[in-house]
Coordinates of C-alpha atoms and ligand atoms in Angstrom, one line a residue:
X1 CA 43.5 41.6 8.0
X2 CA 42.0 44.1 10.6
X3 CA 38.4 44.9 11.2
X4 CA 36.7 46.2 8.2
X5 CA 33.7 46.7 6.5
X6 CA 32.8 44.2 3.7
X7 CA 30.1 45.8 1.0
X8 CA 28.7 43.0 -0.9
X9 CA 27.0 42.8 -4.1
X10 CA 22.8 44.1 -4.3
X11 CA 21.2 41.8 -7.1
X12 CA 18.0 43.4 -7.8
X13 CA 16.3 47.0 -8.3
X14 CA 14.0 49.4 -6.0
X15 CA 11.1 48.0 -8.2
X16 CA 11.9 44.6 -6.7
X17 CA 13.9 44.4 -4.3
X18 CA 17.1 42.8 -3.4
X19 CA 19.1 39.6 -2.9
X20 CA 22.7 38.9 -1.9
X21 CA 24.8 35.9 -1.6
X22 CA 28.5 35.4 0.0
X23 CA 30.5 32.6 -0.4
X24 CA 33.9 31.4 0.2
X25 CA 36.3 32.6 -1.4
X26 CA 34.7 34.9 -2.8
X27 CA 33.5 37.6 -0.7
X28 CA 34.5 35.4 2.6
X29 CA 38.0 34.8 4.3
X30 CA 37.1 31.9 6.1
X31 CA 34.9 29.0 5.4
X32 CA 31.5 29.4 7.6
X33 CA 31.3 26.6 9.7
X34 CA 27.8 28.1 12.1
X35 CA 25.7 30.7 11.6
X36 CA 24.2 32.6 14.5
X37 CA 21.7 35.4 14.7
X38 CA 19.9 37.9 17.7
X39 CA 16.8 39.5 17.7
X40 CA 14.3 41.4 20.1
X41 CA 17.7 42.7 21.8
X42 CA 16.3 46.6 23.3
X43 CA 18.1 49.7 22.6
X44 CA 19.2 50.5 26.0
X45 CA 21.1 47.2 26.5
X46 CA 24.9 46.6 25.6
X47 CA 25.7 43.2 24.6
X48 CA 29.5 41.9 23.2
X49 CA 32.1 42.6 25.6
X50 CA 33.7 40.0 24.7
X51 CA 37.2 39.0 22.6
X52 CA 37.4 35.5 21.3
X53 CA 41.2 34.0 20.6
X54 CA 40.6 32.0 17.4
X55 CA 37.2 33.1 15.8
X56 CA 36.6 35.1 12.8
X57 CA 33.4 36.3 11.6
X58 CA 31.4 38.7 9.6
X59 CA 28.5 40.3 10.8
X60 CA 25.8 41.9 8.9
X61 CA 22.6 44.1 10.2
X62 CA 20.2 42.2 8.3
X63 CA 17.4 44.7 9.9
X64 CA 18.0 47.5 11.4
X65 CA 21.2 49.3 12.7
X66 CA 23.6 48.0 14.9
X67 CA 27.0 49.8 16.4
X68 CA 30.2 48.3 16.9
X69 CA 32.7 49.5 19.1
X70 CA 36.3 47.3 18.0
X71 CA 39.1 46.8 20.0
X72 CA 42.6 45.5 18.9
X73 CA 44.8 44.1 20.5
X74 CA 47.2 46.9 19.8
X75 CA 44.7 49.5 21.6
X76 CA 43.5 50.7 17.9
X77 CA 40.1 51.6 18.6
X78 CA 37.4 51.8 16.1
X79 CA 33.3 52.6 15.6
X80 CA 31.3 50.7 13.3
X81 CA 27.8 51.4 12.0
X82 CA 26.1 48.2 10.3
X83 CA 23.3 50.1 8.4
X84 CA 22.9 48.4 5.4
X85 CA 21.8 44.3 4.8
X86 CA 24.5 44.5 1.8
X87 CA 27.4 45.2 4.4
X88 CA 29.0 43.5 6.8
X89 CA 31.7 43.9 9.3
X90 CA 34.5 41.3 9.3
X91 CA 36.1 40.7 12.9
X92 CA 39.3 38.7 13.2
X93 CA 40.6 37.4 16.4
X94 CA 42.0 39.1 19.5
X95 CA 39.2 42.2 18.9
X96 CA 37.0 43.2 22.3
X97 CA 33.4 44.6 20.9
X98 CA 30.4 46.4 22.5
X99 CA 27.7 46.1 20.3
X100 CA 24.6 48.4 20.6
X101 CA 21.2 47.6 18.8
X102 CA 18.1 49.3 17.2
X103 CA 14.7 48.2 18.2
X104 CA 14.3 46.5 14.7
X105 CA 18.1 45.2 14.5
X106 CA 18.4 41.5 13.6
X107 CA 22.1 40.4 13.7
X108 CA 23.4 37.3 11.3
X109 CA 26.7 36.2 12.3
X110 CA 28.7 34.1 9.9
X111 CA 31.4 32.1 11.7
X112 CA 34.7 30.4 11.2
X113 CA 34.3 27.8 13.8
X114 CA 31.8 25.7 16.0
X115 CA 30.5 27.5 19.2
X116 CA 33.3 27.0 21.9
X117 CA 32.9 28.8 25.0
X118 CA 36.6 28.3 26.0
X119 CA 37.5 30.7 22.7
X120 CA 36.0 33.3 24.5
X121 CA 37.7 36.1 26.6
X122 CA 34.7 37.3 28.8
X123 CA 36.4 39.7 31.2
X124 CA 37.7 42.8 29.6
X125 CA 40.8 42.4 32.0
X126 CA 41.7 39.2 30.9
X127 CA 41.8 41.4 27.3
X128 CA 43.7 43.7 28.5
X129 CA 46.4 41.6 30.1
X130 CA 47.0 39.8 26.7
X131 CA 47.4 43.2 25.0
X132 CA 50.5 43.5 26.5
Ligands
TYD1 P1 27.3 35.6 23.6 O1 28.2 35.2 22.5 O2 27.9 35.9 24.9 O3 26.4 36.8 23.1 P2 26.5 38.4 23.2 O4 27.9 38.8 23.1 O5 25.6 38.9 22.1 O6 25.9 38.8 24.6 O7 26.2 34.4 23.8 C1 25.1 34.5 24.6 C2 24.7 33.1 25.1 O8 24.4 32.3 24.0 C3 25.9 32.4 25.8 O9 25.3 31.8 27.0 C4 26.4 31.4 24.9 C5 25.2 31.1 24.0 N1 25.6 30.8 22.6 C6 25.5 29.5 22.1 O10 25.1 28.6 22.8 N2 25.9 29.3 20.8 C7 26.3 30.2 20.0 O11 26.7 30.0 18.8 C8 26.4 31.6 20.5 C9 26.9 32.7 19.7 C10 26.0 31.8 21.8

């Protein structure tokens, strides 16, 4: 499965507002084993750059909006815009991202695995080098 965007289902009306659920296997293609989130992150700083080897996740702009840039392992690159709490962007392994933030943007991550810092690829050369 490559990159995508996941739209998940609103429950609710204008009037009152919204809820939505995911759940595996539902709407998920992994089991969530942590769930992470960032906050307070200003607009003018690039976060990501990093790849991780095993890790999938979906990521959802609960507040605000927050760009994506994806890179495969094949050199496909792709933009994402998370600007909706109802969507969210699945990333499987082996993908480098640059993620930029709104002032507002809160960012829940739903992960496949514990935090590991050896599943990390934290130089973009090191990405690189596996691409080929
Ligand atoms: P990192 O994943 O590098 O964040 P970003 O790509 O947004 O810059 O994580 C930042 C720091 O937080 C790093 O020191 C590792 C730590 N961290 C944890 O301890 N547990 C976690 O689950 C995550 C995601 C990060």
């Amino acid at each position: 499965m490559s990159p995508c965007l996941i739209e998940f289902k609103s429950i609710g009306s204008s009037e009152l507002g919204y809820i939505t659920a995911v759940q595996h296997p539902d709407d998920l293609p992994f089991i969530i084993k942590r769930v992470y989130w960032t906050y307070f992150t200003p607009h003018n700083v690039e976060r990501g750059n990093h790849a991780h080897q095993h890790l999938h996740q979906v990521i959802i702009a609960v507040s605000g909006i927050i760009k994506f840039s994806v890179e495969g392992c094949n050199g496909s690159k792709t933009e994402f815009v998370l600007d909706n709490p109802n969507t969210g962007l699945y990333l499987p392994p082996m993908h480098w991202r640059t993620i930029h933030f709104s002032h507002n943007a809160v960012l829940l991550c739903l992960a496949s695995a514990e935090y590991s810092e050896e599943d990390y690829i934290r130089t973009y050369q090191e990405f690189t080098k596996l691409q080929k």
